[in-house]
XYZ file of C-alpha atoms in Angstrom:
655
model
C -43.453 101.870 51.460
C -42.134 104.810 53.498
C -42.050 108.572 52.899
C -38.609 110.285 53.032
C -39.581 113.914 52.462
C -42.211 116.213 50.977
C -41.325 119.491 49.237
C -43.966 122.176 48.615
C -43.473 125.060 46.206
C -46.021 127.917 46.212
C -48.527 125.418 47.574
C -51.404 126.979 49.507
C -50.043 129.261 52.248
C -46.459 128.023 51.713
C -44.704 130.736 49.659
C -41.721 129.512 47.617
C -40.104 126.236 48.759
C -40.653 124.379 52.038
C -39.619 120.818 52.931
C -40.302 118.278 55.662
C -38.070 115.264 56.342
C -39.458 111.936 57.547
C -37.125 109.406 59.188
C -37.486 105.761 58.179
C -34.755 103.858 60.026
C -35.419 104.692 63.689
C -37.110 102.423 66.199
C -40.146 104.670 66.117
C -40.487 106.177 62.603
C -43.126 108.631 63.829
C -43.321 112.232 62.578
C -45.590 114.858 64.089
C -46.598 118.156 62.467
C -48.290 120.599 64.849
C -50.234 123.580 63.581
C -53.251 125.646 64.452
C -56.368 125.846 62.325
C -55.511 127.554 59.027
C -51.741 127.229 59.515
C -51.284 124.796 56.604
C -51.560 121.435 58.327
C -54.270 120.080 56.030
C -52.480 121.609 53.031
C -49.492 119.322 53.733
C -51.909 116.388 53.884
C -53.409 117.444 50.524
C -49.947 117.944 49.003
C -48.985 114.337 49.832
C -52.193 113.034 48.256
C -51.829 115.264 45.186
C -48.225 114.162 44.609
C -49.297 110.483 44.618
C -52.619 110.665 42.776
C -52.653 113.884 40.724
C -55.904 114.386 38.811
C -57.625 111.549 40.682
C -57.152 113.455 43.941
C -58.289 116.682 42.250
C -61.574 114.927 41.463
C -61.901 113.903 45.125
C -61.285 117.513 46.201
C -64.037 118.728 43.878
C -66.575 116.083 44.848
C -65.988 115.835 48.614
C -64.699 119.276 49.539
C -65.874 121.544 46.660
C -62.264 122.660 46.117
C -60.260 123.127 42.937
C -56.501 122.657 42.604
C -56.297 126.321 41.538
C -57.466 127.250 45.056
C -54.081 126.017 46.361
C -51.884 128.403 44.331
C -50.102 130.737 46.769
C -51.640 134.229 46.963
C -48.319 136.084 47.374
C -46.843 134.406 44.298
C -49.944 135.368 42.303
C -49.778 139.004 43.440
C -46.120 139.232 42.418
C -46.836 137.816 38.975
C -49.947 139.908 38.293
C -48.331 143.211 37.162
C -46.152 141.488 34.560
C -48.643 138.746 33.748
C -46.074 136.077 34.552
C -46.875 132.404 35.009
C -46.809 131.034 38.577
C -45.530 127.534 39.221
C -46.979 125.331 42.004
C -45.676 121.863 42.786
C -45.615 119.044 45.304
C -42.673 116.631 45.286
C -42.638 113.414 47.321
C -39.526 111.284 47.849
C -40.383 107.769 49.031
C -38.843 104.345 49.556
C -40.354 101.057 48.356
C -38.740 97.615 48.525
C -35.355 99.188 49.364
C -35.448 101.479 46.312
C -36.048 105.229 46.210
C -38.478 107.100 43.961
C -39.415 110.745 43.463
C -42.834 111.770 42.160
C -43.784 115.355 41.349
C -47.019 117.071 40.380
C -46.636 120.585 38.988
C -48.828 123.169 37.279
C -48.202 126.622 35.763
C -50.953 129.177 36.275
C -51.759 132.569 34.728
C -54.238 135.272 35.638
C -56.607 136.391 32.864
C -58.809 139.307 33.939
C -59.145 137.977 37.453
C -59.631 134.365 36.397
C -56.928 131.736 36.879
C -56.243 129.088 34.263
C -53.646 126.310 33.925
C -51.153 126.853 31.085
C -49.055 123.747 31.695
C -49.230 120.565 33.760
C -46.504 117.957 34.393
C -46.321 114.671 36.272
C -42.907 113.066 36.697
C -41.747 109.858 38.392
C -38.078 108.911 38.782
C -36.229 105.846 40.009
C -33.374 107.287 42.117
C -30.242 105.092 41.991
C -27.804 104.704 44.894
C -25.100 106.580 42.919
C -27.333 109.617 42.530
C -28.365 108.931 38.934
C -32.000 108.499 38.051
C -34.233 106.857 35.486
C -37.570 108.273 34.421
C -40.610 105.967 34.726
C -43.225 106.515 32.016
C -46.135 104.383 33.280
C -46.648 106.589 36.337
C -50.276 105.922 37.267
C -50.106 102.130 37.016
C -46.773 102.049 38.894
C -48.058 104.109 41.836
C -51.366 102.251 41.944
C -49.492 98.966 42.210
C -47.747 100.288 45.335
C -50.686 102.104 46.958
C -53.921 101.866 44.927
C -56.216 104.865 44.960
C -59.092 102.773 46.245
C -57.262 102.076 49.539
C -55.938 105.622 49.940
C -58.697 106.570 52.399
C -57.585 103.839 54.805
C -53.934 104.951 55.070
C -54.049 108.646 54.221
C -57.084 109.901 56.089
C -58.301 112.821 58.150
C -60.702 113.368 61.006
C -63.604 113.525 58.544
C -62.908 109.922 57.542
C -62.960 108.824 61.195
C -66.267 110.670 61.638
C -67.714 108.975 58.533
C -66.847 105.554 59.867
C -68.357 106.342 63.275
C -71.675 107.624 61.919
C -74.828 105.576 61.340
C -74.937 104.304 57.773
C -71.166 103.688 57.653
C -71.597 100.114 56.388
C -70.749 101.209 52.843
C -67.340 102.531 53.921
C -66.647 99.508 56.148
C -67.440 97.158 53.270
C -65.280 99.135 50.839
C -62.350 98.980 53.251
C -62.486 95.184 53.500
C -62.980 94.765 49.736
C -60.128 97.029 48.711
C -57.494 96.240 51.310
C -57.658 92.433 50.964
C -57.869 92.681 47.136
C -61.314 91.166 46.770
C -61.637 93.089 43.508
C -59.687 90.253 41.848
C -62.388 87.745 42.756
C -65.095 90.187 41.757
C -63.353 90.700 38.425
C -63.339 86.925 37.906
C -67.059 86.741 38.599
C -67.729 89.613 36.196
C -65.594 87.937 33.507
C -67.478 84.644 33.808
C -70.777 86.516 33.679
C -69.537 88.203 30.509
C -68.620 84.826 28.962
C -72.049 83.435 29.882
C -73.724 86.405 28.189
C -71.446 85.949 25.164
C -72.471 82.305 24.649
C -76.082 83.229 25.347
C -75.860 85.728 22.503
C -74.197 83.184 20.182
C -76.997 80.725 20.945
C -79.537 83.378 20.081
C -77.794 84.325 16.810
C -77.575 80.677 15.665
C -81.123 79.773 16.608
C -83.995 79.732 14.162
C -87.751 80.029 14.394
C -89.233 79.653 17.863
C -85.873 78.929 19.462
C -84.375 82.170 18.137
C -87.378 84.146 19.319
C -87.218 82.615 22.812
C -83.457 83.211 23.071
C -83.834 86.837 22.030
C -86.585 87.469 24.565
C -84.601 85.637 27.269
C -81.434 87.611 26.542
C -83.330 90.918 26.505
C -85.077 90.028 29.761
C -81.762 89.149 31.467
C -80.212 92.414 30.275
C -83.242 94.315 31.534
C -82.972 92.508 34.893
C -79.266 93.427 35.169
C -80.127 97.037 34.373
C -82.876 97.135 37.001
C -80.659 95.526 39.657
C -77.947 98.104 38.944
C -80.463 100.962 39.203
C -81.987 99.593 42.436
C -78.503 99.076 43.934
C -77.564 102.661 43.079
C -80.855 103.945 44.492
C -80.292 101.950 47.707
C -76.837 103.529 48.047
C -78.408 106.964 47.590
C -81.100 106.032 50.118
C -78.484 104.875 52.651
C -76.575 108.148 52.248
C -79.757 110.194 52.695
C -80.775 108.168 55.759
C -77.346 108.813 57.219
C -77.700 112.556 56.549
C -81.232 112.597 57.989
C -80.099 110.805 61.148
C -77.236 113.265 61.601
C -79.527 116.318 61.202
C -82.227 114.819 63.427
C -79.657 114.001 66.098
C -78.468 117.612 66.023
C -82.021 118.883 66.319
C -82.790 116.515 69.211
C -79.750 117.827 71.074
C -81.284 121.333 71.021
C -83.670 121.581 73.971
C -85.863 124.233 72.340
C -86.832 121.911 69.481
C -86.656 118.541 71.273
C -90.441 118.205 71.820
C -91.292 119.388 68.330
C -88.781 116.985 66.836
C -90.194 114.068 68.841
C -93.729 114.861 67.649
C -92.443 115.179 64.068
C -90.749 111.771 64.324
C -94.029 110.165 65.492
C -95.965 111.820 62.672
C -93.341 110.676 60.141
C -93.727 107.056 61.274
C -97.504 107.357 60.871
C -96.949 108.987 57.447
C -94.752 106.072 56.285
C -97.493 103.557 57.256
C -100.241 105.470 55.460
C -98.059 106.004 52.387
C -97.457 102.247 52.195
C -101.241 101.620 52.275
C -101.791 104.336 49.643
C -99.217 102.789 47.300
C -100.852 99.335 47.746
C -104.316 100.619 46.776
C -102.821 102.630 43.908
C -101.199 99.441 42.604
C -104.576 97.623 42.800
C -106.262 100.463 40.935
C -103.523 100.388 38.313
C -104.499 96.805 37.523
C -108.260 97.585 37.392
C -110.243 99.025 34.493
C -110.657 102.776 34.661
C -114.074 104.159 35.715
C -113.871 106.636 32.849
C -113.768 103.790 30.327
C -116.622 101.987 32.103
C -118.732 105.191 32.110
C -118.232 105.452 28.338
C -119.050 101.805 27.600
C -121.901 101.123 30.051
C -124.568 103.591 28.694
C -124.030 102.259 25.186
C -124.454 98.663 26.352
C -127.616 99.549 28.340
C -129.160 101.235 25.263
C -128.383 98.167 23.163
C -129.987 95.872 25.752
C -133.149 98.061 25.767
C -133.329 97.848 21.954
C -133.085 94.042 22.082
C -135.830 93.890 24.729
C -138.019 95.998 22.446
C -137.396 93.631 19.515
C -138.321 90.618 21.649
C -141.532 92.269 22.779
C -142.460 93.037 19.134
C -141.793 89.443 18.057
C -139.090 90.457 15.590
C -137.293 87.273 16.445
C -139.402 84.794 14.474
C -140.460 81.256 15.551
C -139.714 78.062 13.664
C -143.521 77.370 13.017
C -143.827 79.932 10.216
C -140.785 78.596 8.486
C -141.858 74.920 8.593
C -145.422 75.738 7.398
C -144.133 77.562 4.324
C -141.818 74.641 3.516
C -144.773 72.164 3.612
C -146.946 74.307 1.326
C -144.127 74.693 -1.217
C -143.470 70.935 -1.159
C -147.173 69.951 -1.617
C -147.807 72.699 -4.202
C -151.162 73.328 -2.398
C -152.233 76.209 -0.162
C -154.134 75.546 3.119
C -157.149 77.171 1.372
C -157.133 74.375 -1.285
C -155.608 76.383 -4.154
C -153.035 74.424 -6.132
C -150.012 75.985 -7.932
C -146.900 74.988 -9.865
C -143.253 75.857 -9.513
C -142.625 79.197 -11.174
C -146.158 80.508 -10.591
C -146.605 83.895 -8.974
C -147.930 82.166 -5.809
C -144.843 79.902 -5.699
C -142.496 82.880 -6.112
C -144.259 84.876 -3.397
C -144.147 81.961 -0.941
C -140.433 81.347 -1.743
C -139.665 85.041 -1.057
C -141.517 84.859 2.273
C -139.643 81.680 3.256
C -136.277 83.374 2.579
C -137.332 86.337 4.723
C -138.285 84.029 7.570
C -134.942 82.207 7.404
C -133.076 85.523 7.469
C -135.187 86.692 10.390
C -134.533 83.416 12.242
C -130.761 83.681 11.774
C -130.784 87.299 12.788
C -133.011 86.541 15.764
C -130.743 83.754 17.010
C -127.725 86.034 16.732
C -129.561 88.803 18.542
C -130.723 86.411 21.236
C -127.149 85.205 21.859
C -125.963 88.815 21.900
C -128.721 89.650 24.407
C -127.542 87.069 26.968
C -123.843 87.955 26.480
C -124.722 91.619 26.845
C -126.480 91.038 30.183
C -123.442 89.137 31.506
C -121.052 91.892 30.381
C -123.189 94.640 31.955
C -123.259 92.761 35.290
C -119.456 92.304 35.251
C -118.856 96.000 34.431
C -121.178 97.106 37.246
C -119.369 94.821 39.720
C -115.918 96.139 38.580
C -117.163 99.710 38.778
C -118.339 99.197 42.353
C -114.965 97.650 43.255
C -113.042 100.571 41.710
C -115.331 103.103 43.428
C -114.708 101.419 46.801
C -110.921 101.393 46.208
C -110.944 105.034 45.187
C -113.007 105.962 48.251
C -110.488 104.143 50.482
C -107.587 105.805 48.672
C -109.269 109.208 49.072
C -109.601 108.617 52.831
C -105.924 107.640 53.085
C -104.912 110.575 50.882
C -106.830 112.945 53.166
C -105.099 111.431 56.171
C -101.691 111.795 54.474
C -102.493 115.413 53.661
C -103.579 115.983 57.266
C -100.315 114.463 58.537
C -98.375 116.593 56.022
C -100.191 119.697 57.256
C -99.190 118.835 60.816
C -95.618 118.111 59.681
C -95.493 121.387 57.764
C -96.880 123.193 60.817
C -94.134 121.704 62.968
C -91.494 122.505 60.342
C -92.762 126.085 60.173
C -92.570 126.336 63.957
C -89.036 124.996 63.786
C -88.250 127.574 61.099
C -89.628 130.329 63.337
C -86.981 129.630 65.949
C -84.610 132.588 66.086
C -81.438 130.543 65.860
C -80.059 130.551 62.333
C -78.483 127.116 62.833
C -81.868 125.580 63.621
C -83.404 127.135 60.514
C -80.631 125.758 58.355
C -80.959 122.300 59.895
C -84.732 122.276 59.391
C -84.420 123.340 55.742
C -81.768 120.693 55.136
C -83.949 118.069 56.831
C -86.890 118.994 54.595
C -84.683 118.646 51.511
C -83.301 115.260 52.617
C -86.771 113.924 53.510
C -88.261 114.920 50.154
C -85.403 113.254 48.279
C -85.734 110.192 50.542
C -89.472 109.813 49.827
C -88.968 110.246 46.080
C -86.253 107.593 45.981
C -88.453 105.138 47.947
C -91.250 105.596 45.391
C -88.798 105.027 42.532
C -87.355 101.923 44.236
C -90.850 100.458 44.782
C -91.747 101.049 41.123
C -88.500 99.467 39.944
C -88.940 96.474 42.287
C -92.497 95.935 40.980
C -91.176 96.011 37.424
C -88.256 93.747 38.416
C -90.711 91.137 39.774
C -92.486 91.125 36.403
C -89.192 90.734 34.522
C -88.086 87.867 36.799
C -91.437 86.130 36.248
C -90.988 86.489 32.485
C -87.441 85.061 32.730
C -88.752 81.996 34.595
C -91.387 81.419 31.918
C -88.838 81.815 29.131
C -86.415 79.463 30.893
C -89.095 76.779 30.945
C -89.691 77.322 27.228
C -85.953 77.070 26.554
C -85.794 73.754 28.367
C -88.853 72.453 26.490
C -87.274 72.963 23.087
C -86.156 69.469 22.046
C -84.995 70.034 18.514
C -82.271 72.630 18.673
C -79.268 72.856 16.422
C -76.138 71.176 17.792
C -74.123 74.383 17.918
C -76.939 76.136 19.755
C -77.045 73.308 22.267
C -73.264 73.616 22.747
C -73.486 77.371 23.253
C -76.176 76.872 25.834
C -74.069 74.263 27.631
C -71.135 76.675 27.723
C -73.448 79.423 28.920
C -74.644 77.166 31.747
C -71.074 76.114 32.588
C -69.848 79.724 32.724
C -72.844 80.729 34.836
C -72.296 77.792 37.222
C -68.612 78.754 37.498
C -69.582 82.343 38.225
C -72.000 81.150 40.914
C -69.319 78.929 42.470
C -66.790 81.771 42.421
C -69.417 84.005 43.992
C -69.767 81.419 46.776
C -65.991 81.417 47.307
C -66.058 85.210 47.171
C -68.633 85.311 49.961
C -66.629 82.788 52.024
C -63.477 84.893 51.608
C -65.415 88.036 52.537
C -66.707 86.364 55.681
C -63.223 85.150 56.653
C -61.658 88.574 56.017
C -64.493 90.295 57.872
C -64.051 87.994 60.869
C -60.269 88.585 60.933
C -60.676 92.359 60.763
C -63.484 92.096 63.327
C -61.155 90.318 65.793
C -58.347 92.855 65.269
C -60.813 95.754 65.586
C -62.005 94.496 68.954
C -58.412 93.917 70.089
C -57.380 97.501 69.225
C -60.627 98.988 70.608
C -60.008 97.423 74.012
C -56.415 98.669 73.931
C -57.638 102.172 73.176
C -60.371 102.036 75.833
C -59.756 99.296 78.451
C -63.095 100.049 80.155
C -65.004 98.516 77.201
C -63.447 95.076 77.639
C -66.862 93.702 78.671
C -68.289 94.601 75.265
C -68.368 92.245 72.319
C -67.446 94.084 69.114
C -68.394 92.524 65.798
C -68.853 93.515 62.159
C -72.139 92.087 60.879
C -72.508 90.346 57.480
C -74.139 93.606 56.355
C -70.945 95.447 57.455
C -72.488 97.312 60.371
C -70.754 97.733 63.719
C -72.485 95.277 66.080
C -71.595 96.099 69.694
C -73.265 94.120 72.482
C -72.915 94.013 76.235
C -72.174 90.921 78.314
C -75.872 89.971 78.194
C -76.076 90.135 74.414
C -77.992 93.415 74.327
C -77.194 96.033 71.636
C -74.834 98.635 73.069
C -73.649 100.679 70.071
C -76.051 103.527 70.828
C -74.703 103.757 74.371
C -71.191 104.581 73.118
C -70.146 108.218 73.328
C -69.001 110.110 70.233
C -65.427 109.743 71.408
C -65.841 105.977 71.887
C -67.377 105.674 68.415
C -64.392 107.492 66.938
C -62.029 105.212 68.861
C -63.923 102.206 67.444
C -63.509 103.556 63.898
C -59.808 104.200 64.477
C -59.521 100.622 65.745
C -61.163 99.434 62.513
C -58.702 101.469 60.402
C -55.844 100.031 62.451
C -57.148 96.505 61.804
C -57.321 97.285 58.084
C -53.711 98.463 58.175
C -52.560 95.292 59.963
C -54.092 92.880 57.431
C -52.974 94.852 54.379
C -50.012 93.591 52.391
C -49.335 97.107 51.073
C -47.818 98.278 54.395
C -47.792 102.007 53.488
C -47.276 104.900 55.922
C -50.236 105.824 58.092
C -50.909 109.553 57.618
C -53.611 110.985 59.874
C -54.834 114.585 59.862
C -56.380 115.367 63.299
C -56.186 111.821 64.724
C -57.844 112.606 68.056
C -60.710 114.840 66.954
C -63.242 114.974 69.777
C -61.745 112.105 71.790
C -61.718 112.311 75.576
C -58.341 112.927 77.212
C -58.058 109.425 78.669
C -58.861 107.922 75.265
C -56.297 110.236 73.636
C -53.652 108.972 76.019
C -54.409 105.312 75.307
C -54.343 105.887 71.563
C -51.156 107.925 71.819
C -49.506 104.925 73.500
C -50.538 102.721 70.558
C -49.945 105.086 67.640
C -46.223 104.359 67.115
C -47.053 100.659 66.701
C -49.922 101.030 64.235
C -47.840 100.952 61.049
C -44.293 100.805 59.704
C -44.360 104.623 59.528
C -46.767 107.060 61.163
C -47.230 110.737 60.278
C -49.579 112.770 62.476
C -50.895 116.277 61.754
C -52.176 117.636 65.061
C -53.860 120.695 66.539
C -52.052 122.331 69.486
C -53.943 122.152 72.756
C -56.863 119.986 71.680
C -54.643 117.153 70.412
C -51.013 118.108 71.046
C -51.196 118.834 74.771
C -48.950 118.220 77.738
C -50.097 114.635 78.194
C -49.961 113.461 74.568
C -46.680 115.320 74.100
C -45.214 113.523 77.109
C -46.301 110.141 75.758
C -45.276 110.664 72.123
C -42.115 112.762 72.435
C -39.756 109.833 73.175
C -41.414 107.715 70.485
C -41.157 110.351 67.766
C -38.347 110.803 65.247
C -39.372 114.266 64.011
C -41.527 117.072 65.382
C -42.369 120.121 63.262
C -44.271 123.261 64.220
C -46.170 125.360 61.695
C -46.043 129.142 62.068
C -48.386 131.543 60.307
C -47.912 135.219 59.369
C -51.471 136.631 59.221
C -50.359 139.871 57.566
C -48.832 138.114 54.546
C -50.986 134.991 54.933
C -47.897 132.789 54.742
C -46.999 129.574 56.577
C -43.541 128.387 57.550
C -42.117 125.154 58.967
C -39.980 125.092 62.122
C -38.290 121.863 63.251
C -38.501 121.179 66.993
C -36.934 117.731 67.086
């Protein structure tokens, strides 16, 4: 794929129509656009992206840059249309070549002004196949066609700006490095296969559940629900970890900025030490809180214990009064009734008043004996229960005392942290105040997410334990319907296939990572020959791993410019392994690079891709040295001019 030209109409500061031609057949198909800050350089970059990706790129503008496509409508065109309430058209048209065929894609909107508020009245997206005879054929499946040529998920690795280079050079960039490898070498296909097999496994698991009966059906339902709950928790934890990584990256950036300011360096160092101590104490606090969560509440024990003590006192009183009768009285009465003769010598017959009275007394003694035995058993159980409650209460009291101590210490640390933060806020520099406030916000969000992750992990452990128990029960069921057994076999087969594909997926990832790692090091050394003694690797966790000749970590010793050069080397490696082979469009390629690094990269730029388009700042990037190096290797050079009075940009071709 190569770009032939881009045409802007009422786009940003470009009033009416402006075009830029890109050569494709020269030895060095390199085009350079030079413009100062605010001259429209980035607008051209955005116009290319908008032409290719339309609404998808509009979403990126909103999320990453807090911009709306309406912000790009030319001001002069709007002012001219305002008195007559006419619609204003804005468009970006890109002519490109792919597999020796030409295509033209256009994004266009019509805008009106309603009481000072802009709204879109019409929107069109067109894609044409341009024939060699000048005729054309309209292509209806625009999005899928363009994504097949240059998918949106790899856009950031071929159409990127200085911000992207900065992202890749910052701590916490592993997410972006991983995404680059996944997208560019099409690992999504393997991932899709894994997901499909997982889906099939879940499908047969559900069929097994629906065809099961009795205990089997109950076990299958619980197992399926537990697996779904586990998947949900893993997804939540993964998302929270991504959020945590992003926050940690933001925190590190803010802290680094604060450390660079001499007036807050000491305060920041003390705050860092206190934060480490805070993290340790918070971990201990959460552990004790978890133990208390599993213990009986003191409030419940305080309600139960007095009642139990009163009951025990009542039973002691009954024992002392002899209300629990002995077996002697009962046996004596039985003998008298059997002999029909009292111990005094008086004889009686069954049915006599004496017989009836003795029978009544015998029944009372039996009832008292039964009641006494029950009360005696209750008495011993009651004593055991009271002892256990008192032991538990003492344990809970000790845990709460320890937690109170830790809580006091945490509060003390927080007071010190707040004191430091207030001192930082008191600094007169507005930038410092803003950084401190932002740091506070990031830290609070970071701590909250950690608490949520810990809670979810604790719950996840319980769910996994339940799954293991249910799996054992599944395997123990011997008499299962034949169709259920078949569904389970298919479930197992699909799951085993998914696991095997996941293994292949990991192997492919490792191989792709190692290839890109080798190319990254190769380009990095070409950019900066002085780092040839360094070993550059990409870890299995997708972090840059830079070590010196003795195996010691050396990433932190790299300057900002060297880090940016390393990230540019990584992007170059990505471009070299990609089968898409699109143009490489870079807005502000040199950023904060040192002059010697700029020169080395300038030597390599024409060879980085089949077509290279650079949007550069005069002076900082486009200087005498880089101009000297690139001029002979460049097909087209354009300069952007800007009229501040009318706020309009224009394009002037230099070469």
